[in-house]
């Protein structure tokens, strides 16, 4: 079932959805929530050293966004979701049930001084990203 779904994926829609998800991350962390994100990490009083410009902090999230996007495309095909309403429902289930919740769970550790703030910022990014990705995947079939 999933092999057939993988071969039926519309790869242009995957590319467009991935680019949108990746650009949303740049918008989210560089323009909308940079100060709150630094606060969530306990770095609000530290100078910005440009460390987040290192390749791992750009390539790593890009690879993850691509894998998430491909996974959504495969699941949409396997579940025969081809309309906006069901795609939105799927995005909310995956976004809240897996990505948002898992982000908060990962943040609850001694290295994140404000885990719930971090979880809210990053989890919300993934939730909005899932809605964006899945609506694009359905729109460009």
Coordinates of N, CA and C in Angstrom, one line a residue:
X1 N 0.8 -1.2 0.0 CA 0.0 0.0 0.0 C 0.9 1.3 0.0
X2 N 1.9 1.3 0.9 CA 2.7 2.5 1.0 C 3.7 2.6 -0.2
X3 N 4.1 1.5 -0.7 CA 5.0 1.5 -1.9 C 4.2 2.1 -3.1
X4 N 3.0 1.7 -3.3 CA 2.1 2.2 -4.3 C 1.9 3.7 -4.1
X5 N 1.7 4.1 -2.9 CA 1.5 5.5 -2.6 C 2.7 6.3 -2.9
X6 N 3.9 5.7 -2.6 CA 5.2 6.4 -2.8 C 5.3 6.7 -4.3
X7 N 5.0 5.7 -5.1 CA 5.2 5.8 -6.6 C 4.2 6.8 -7.1
X8 N 3.0 7.0 -6.4 CA 2.0 7.9 -7.0 C 2.1 9.3 -6.5
X9 N 3.2 9.6 -5.7 CA 3.4 10.9 -5.2 C 3.6 11.9 -6.3
X10 N 3.0 13.1 -6.2 CA 3.2 14.1 -7.2 C 4.4 14.9 -6.7
X11 N 5.6 14.8 -7.3 CA 6.8 15.3 -6.7 C 6.9 16.8 -6.8
X12 N 6.3 17.4 -7.8 CA 6.2 18.9 -7.8 C 5.5 19.5 -6.6
X13 N 4.4 18.8 -6.2 CA 3.7 19.3 -5.0 C 4.6 19.1 -3.8
X14 N 5.4 18.0 -3.7 CA 6.3 17.8 -2.6 C 7.4 18.9 -2.5
X15 N 7.9 19.3 -3.7 CA 8.9 20.3 -3.8 C 8.3 21.7 -3.3
X16 N 7.2 22.0 -3.8 CA 6.5 23.3 -3.4 C 6.2 23.3 -1.9
X17 N 5.6 22.2 -1.4 CA 5.3 22.1 0.0 C 6.5 22.2 0.9
X18 N 7.6 21.5 0.5 CA 8.8 21.5 1.2 C 9.4 23.0 1.3
X19 N 9.5 23.6 0.1 CA 10.0 25.0 0.1 C 9.2 25.9 1.0
X20 N 7.8 25.8 1.0 CA 7.0 26.6 1.8 C 7.2 26.3 3.3
X21 N 7.4 25.1 3.7 CA 7.7 24.7 5.0 C 9.0 25.2 5.5
X22 N 10.0 25.1 4.7 CA 11.3 25.5 5.0 C 11.4 27.1 5.2
X23 N 10.7 27.8 4.2 CA 10.7 29.2 4.3 C 9.9 29.7 5.5
X24 N 8.8 28.9 5.9 CA 8.1 29.3 7.1 C 9.0 29.2 8.3
X25 N 9.9 28.3 8.3 CA 10.9 28.2 9.4 C 11.7 29.4 9.5
X26 N 12.2 29.9 8.4 CA 13.0 31.1 8.4 C 12.2 32.3 8.9
X27 N 11.0 32.4 8.4 CA 10.1 33.5 8.8 C 9.8 33.4 10.3
X28 N 9.5 32.2 10.8 CA 9.1 31.9 12.1 C 10.2 32.3 13.1
X29 N 11.4 31.8 12.8 CA 12.5 32.0 13.8 C 13.4 33.3 13.6
X30 N 13.4 33.8 12.4 CA 14.2 35.0 12.1 C 13.4 36.3 12.2
X31 N 12.1 36.2 11.9 CA 11.3 37.5 11.9 C 10.2 37.5 12.9
X32 N 9.5 36.4 13.1 CA 8.3 36.5 14.0 C 8.7 36.3 15.5
X33 N 9.5 35.3 15.8 CA 9.8 34.9 17.2 C 11.2 34.8 17.6
X34 N 12.1 35.7 17.0 CA 13.5 35.5 17.3 C 13.8 35.7 18.8
X35 N 13.2 36.8 19.4 CA 13.5 37.1 20.8 C 12.9 36.1 21.7
X36 N 11.7 35.7 21.5 CA 11.0 34.7 22.4 C 11.8 33.3 22.3
X37 N 12.2 33.0 21.1 CA 13.0 31.7 20.9 C 14.3 31.8 21.7
X38 N 15.0 32.9 21.7 CA 16.2 33.0 22.5 C 15.9 32.9 24.0
X39 N 14.8 33.5 24.4 CA 14.4 33.5 25.8 C 14.1 32.0 26.1
X40 N 13.4 31.3 25.3 CA 13.1 29.9 25.5 C 14.3 29.0 25.7
X41 N 15.4 29.4 25.1 CA 16.7 28.7 25.2 C 17.6 29.2 26.3
X42 N 17.1 30.3 27.0 CA 17.9 30.9 28.0 C 19.1 31.7 27.5
X43 N 18.9 32.2 26.3 CA 20.0 33.0 25.7 C 19.7 34.4 25.4
X44 N 18.7 34.9 26.1 CA 18.3 36.3 25.8 C 19.3 37.3 26.2
X45 N 20.2 37.0 27.1 CA 21.2 38.0 27.5 C 22.6 37.7 26.9
X46 N 22.7 36.7 26.0 CA 23.9 36.4 25.4 C 24.0 37.1 24.0
X47 N 25.2 37.5 23.6 CA 25.3 38.1 22.3 C 25.0 37.1 21.2
X48 N 24.5 37.5 20.1 CA 24.2 36.7 18.9 C 25.6 36.4 18.2
X49 N 26.1 35.2 18.3 CA 27.4 34.9 17.7 C 27.3 34.5 16.3
X50 N 26.1 34.4 15.8 CA 26.0 33.9 14.4 C 26.1 32.4 14.3
X51 N 26.1 31.7 15.4 CA 26.3 30.3 15.4 C 25.1 29.6 14.6
X52 N 23.9 30.2 14.7 CA 22.8 29.6 13.9 C 23.0 29.7 12.4
X53 N 24.0 30.3 12.0 CA 24.3 30.4 10.5 C 25.2 29.2 10.0
X54 N 25.6 28.4 10.9 CA 26.4 27.2 10.6 C 25.5 26.3 9.7
X55 N 26.2 25.6 8.8 CA 25.4 24.7 7.9 C 24.4 23.7 8.6
X56 N 24.8 23.1 9.7 CA 24.0 22.2 10.3 C 22.6 22.8 10.7
X57 N 22.6 24.1 11.1 CA 21.4 24.7 11.5 C 20.5 25.1 10.3
X58 N 21.0 25.0 9.1 CA 20.2 25.2 7.9 C 19.9 23.9 7.2
X59 N 20.9 23.1 7.0 CA 20.7 21.8 6.3 C 19.9 20.8 7.1
X60 N 20.2 20.7 8.4 CA 19.5 19.8 9.2 C 18.0 20.0 9.2
X61 N 17.5 21.2 9.5 CA 16.0 21.4 9.4 C 15.5 21.3 8.0
X62 N 16.3 21.6 7.0 CA 15.8 21.4 5.6 C 15.6 19.9 5.4
X63 N 16.5 19.1 5.7 CA 16.4 17.6 5.5 C 15.2 17.1 6.3
X64 N 15.0 17.5 7.5 CA 13.9 17.1 8.3 C 12.5 17.5 7.7
X65 N 12.5 18.8 7.2 CA 11.3 19.3 6.6 C 11.0 18.5 5.3
X66 N 12.0 18.1 4.6 CA 11.8 17.4 3.4 C 11.2 16.0 3.7
X67 N 11.8 15.3 4.7 CA 11.3 14.0 5.1 C 9.9 14.1 5.6
X68 N 9.6 15.1 6.4 CA 8.2 15.2 6.9 C 7.2 15.5 5.7
X69 N 7.7 16.3 4.8 CA 6.8 16.6 3.6 C 6.6 15.3 2.8
X70 N 7.6 14.6 2.5 CA 7.4 13.3 1.7 C 6.5 12.3 2.5
X71 N 6.7 12.2 3.8 CA 5.9 11.3 4.6 C 4.4 11.8 4.5
X72 N 4.1 13.1 4.6 CA 2.8 13.5 4.5 C 2.2 13.2 3.1
X73 N 3.0 13.4 2.0 CA 2.5 13.1 0.7 C 2.2 11.6 0.5
X74 N 3.0 10.8 1.1 CA 2.8 9.3 1.0 C 1.5 9.0 1.8
X75 N 1.4 9.5 3.0 CA 0.2 9.2 3.8 C -1.1 9.7 3.2
X76 N -1.0 10.9 2.6 CA -2.2 11.5 1.9 C -2.6 10.6 0.8
X77 N -1.7 10.1 0.0 CA -2.0 9.1 -1.1 C -2.5 7.8 -0.5
X78 N -1.9 7.2 0.5 CA -2.3 6.0 1.0 C -3.7 6.0 1.6
X79 N -4.0 7.2 2.2 CA -5.3 7.3 2.9 C -6.3 7.9 1.9
X80 N -6.0 8.1 0.7 CA -6.9 8.7 -0.3 C -7.5 10.0 0.1
X81 N -6.6 10.9 0.6 CA -7.1 12.2 1.0 C -6.7 13.1 -0.2
X82 N -7.8 13.7 -0.8 CA -7.6 14.5 -2.0 C -8.4 15.8 -1.9
X83 N -9.0 16.2 -0.8 CA -9.8 17.4 -0.6 C -9.2 18.2 0.6
X84 N -9.5 19.5 0.5 CA -9.0 20.4 1.6 C -9.4 20.0 3.0
X85 N -10.7 19.7 3.2 CA -11.2 19.5 4.5 C -10.5 18.3 5.2
X86 N -10.5 17.1 4.5 CA -9.8 16.0 5.1 C -8.3 16.2 5.2
X87 N -7.7 17.0 4.3 CA -6.3 17.3 4.4 C -6.0 18.2 5.6
X88 N -6.9 19.1 5.9 CA -6.8 20.0 7.1 C -6.9 19.1 8.3
X89 N -7.9 18.2 8.4 CA -8.0 17.3 9.5 C -6.8 16.5 9.7
X90 N -6.3 15.9 8.7 CA -5.0 15.1 8.7 C -3.9 16.0 9.3
X91 N -3.7 17.2 8.8 CA -2.7 18.1 9.2 C -2.8 18.4 10.7
X92 N -4.0 18.6 11.2 CA -4.2 18.9 12.6 C -3.9 17.7 13.5
X93 N -4.3 16.5 13.0 CA -4.0 15.3 13.8 C -2.5 15.1 13.9
X94 N -1.8 15.2 12.7 CA -0.4 14.9 12.7 C 0.4 16.1 13.4
X95 N 0.0 17.3 13.1 CA 0.6 18.5 13.7 C 0.5 18.5 15.2
X96 N -0.7 18.3 15.7 CA -0.9 18.3 17.2 C -0.5 17.0 17.8
X97 N -0.9 15.9 17.2 CA -0.7 14.6 17.8 C 0.7 14.1 17.9
X98 N 1.4 14.5 16.8 CA 2.8 14.0 16.8 C 3.8 15.2 16.9
X99 N 3.8 16.1 16.0 CA 4.9 17.1 16.0 C 4.8 18.1 17.2
X100 N 3.7 18.7 17.4 CA 3.6 19.6 18.6 C 3.9 18.9 19.9
X101 N 3.2 17.8 20.1 CA 3.4 17.1 21.4 C 4.8 16.5 21.5
X102 N 5.4 16.0 20.5 CA 6.8 15.5 20.5 C 7.8 16.6 20.8
X103 N 7.5 17.8 20.2 CA 8.4 18.9 20.4 C 8.4 19.3 21.9
X104 N 7.2 19.4 22.5 CA 7.1 19.7 23.9 C 7.8 18.6 24.7
X105 N 7.6 17.4 24.4 CA 8.2 16.3 25.2 C 9.8 16.4 25.1
X106 N 10.3 16.6 23.9 CA 11.8 16.8 23.7 C 12.3 18.0 24.5
X107 N 11.5 19.0 24.6 CA 12.0 20.2 25.3 C 12.0 20.1 26.8
X108 N 11.3 19.1 27.3 CA 11.3 18.9 28.8 C 12.5 18.1 29.2
X109 N 13.6 18.9 29.3 CA 14.9 18.3 29.7 C 15.7 19.4 30.3
X110 N 16.7 19.1 31.1 CA 17.5 20.1 31.8 C 18.2 21.1 30.9
X111 N 18.3 20.9 29.6 CA 19.1 21.8 28.7 C 18.2 22.9 28.1
X112 N 16.9 22.8 28.3 CA 16.0 23.8 27.8 C 15.4 24.5 29.1
X113 N 15.8 25.7 29.4 CA 15.3 26.4 30.6 C 13.9 26.7 30.6
X114 N 13.3 26.9 29.5 CA 11.8 27.2 29.4 C 11.2 26.3 28.4
X115 N 11.0 25.0 28.8 CA 10.5 24.0 27.9 C 9.2 24.3 27.3
X116 N 8.2 24.8 28.0 CA 6.9 25.0 27.5 C 6.9 26.2 26.5
X117 N 7.7 27.2 26.8 CA 7.8 28.3 25.8 C 8.4 27.8 24.5
X118 N 9.5 27.0 24.7 CA 10.2 26.4 23.5 C 9.2 25.5 22.7
X119 N 8.5 24.7 23.5 CA 7.6 23.7 22.9 C 6.4 24.5 22.2
X120 N 6.0 25.6 22.7 CA 4.9 26.4 22.1 C 5.4 27.0 20.8
X121 N 6.6 27.6 20.8 CA 7.1 28.3 19.6 C 7.4 27.3 18.5
X122 N 8.2 26.2 18.9 CA 8.6 25.3 17.9 C 7.4 24.4 17.5
X123 N 6.6 23.9 18.4 CA 5.4 23.1 18.1 C 4.4 23.8 17.3
X124 N 4.2 25.1 17.5 CA 3.3 25.9 16.7 C 3.8 26.0 15.3
X125 N 5.2 26.2 15.1 CA 5.8 26.2 13.8 C 5.4 25.0 13.0
X126 N 5.6 23.8 13.7 CA 5.3 22.5 13.0 C 3.8 22.4 12.7
X127 N 3.0 22.8 13.6 CA 1.5 22.8 13.4 C 1.1 23.6 12.2
X128 N 1.6 24.8 12.1 CA 1.3 25.7 11.0 C 1.9 25.1 9.7
X129 N 3.1 24.6 9.9 CA 3.8 24.0 8.7 C 3.0 22.8 8.2
X130 N 2.5 22.0 9.1 CA 1.7 20.8 8.6 C 0.5 21.2 7.8
X131 N -0.2 22.3 8.3 CA -1.4 22.8 7.6 C -1.0 23.3 6.2
X132 N 0.1 24.1 6.2 CA 0.6 24.6 4.9 C 1.0 23.4 4.0
X133 N 1.8 22.5 4.4 CA 2.3 21.4 3.6 C 1.1 20.6 3.1
X134 N 0.2 20.2 3.9 CA -0.9 19.3 3.4 C -1.9 20.0 2.5
X135 N -2.1 21.3 2.7 CA -3.0 22.0 1.8 C -2.3 22.2 0.4
X136 N -1.0 22.4 0.4 CA -0.3 22.5 -0.8 C -0.2 21.2 -1.5
X137 N 0.0 20.1 -0.8 CA 0.0 18.8 -1.4 C -1.3 18.4 -2.1
X138 N -2.4 18.8 -1.4 CA -3.7 18.6 -2.0 C -4.0 19.5 -3.2
X139 N -3.5 20.7 -3.1 CA -3.8 21.7 -4.1 C -3.1 21.4 -5.4
X140 N -1.9 20.9 -5.3 CA -1.0 20.6 -6.5 C -0.9 19.1 -6.7
X141 N -2.0 18.5 -7.1 CA -2.0 17.1 -7.4 C -1.9 16.8 -8.8

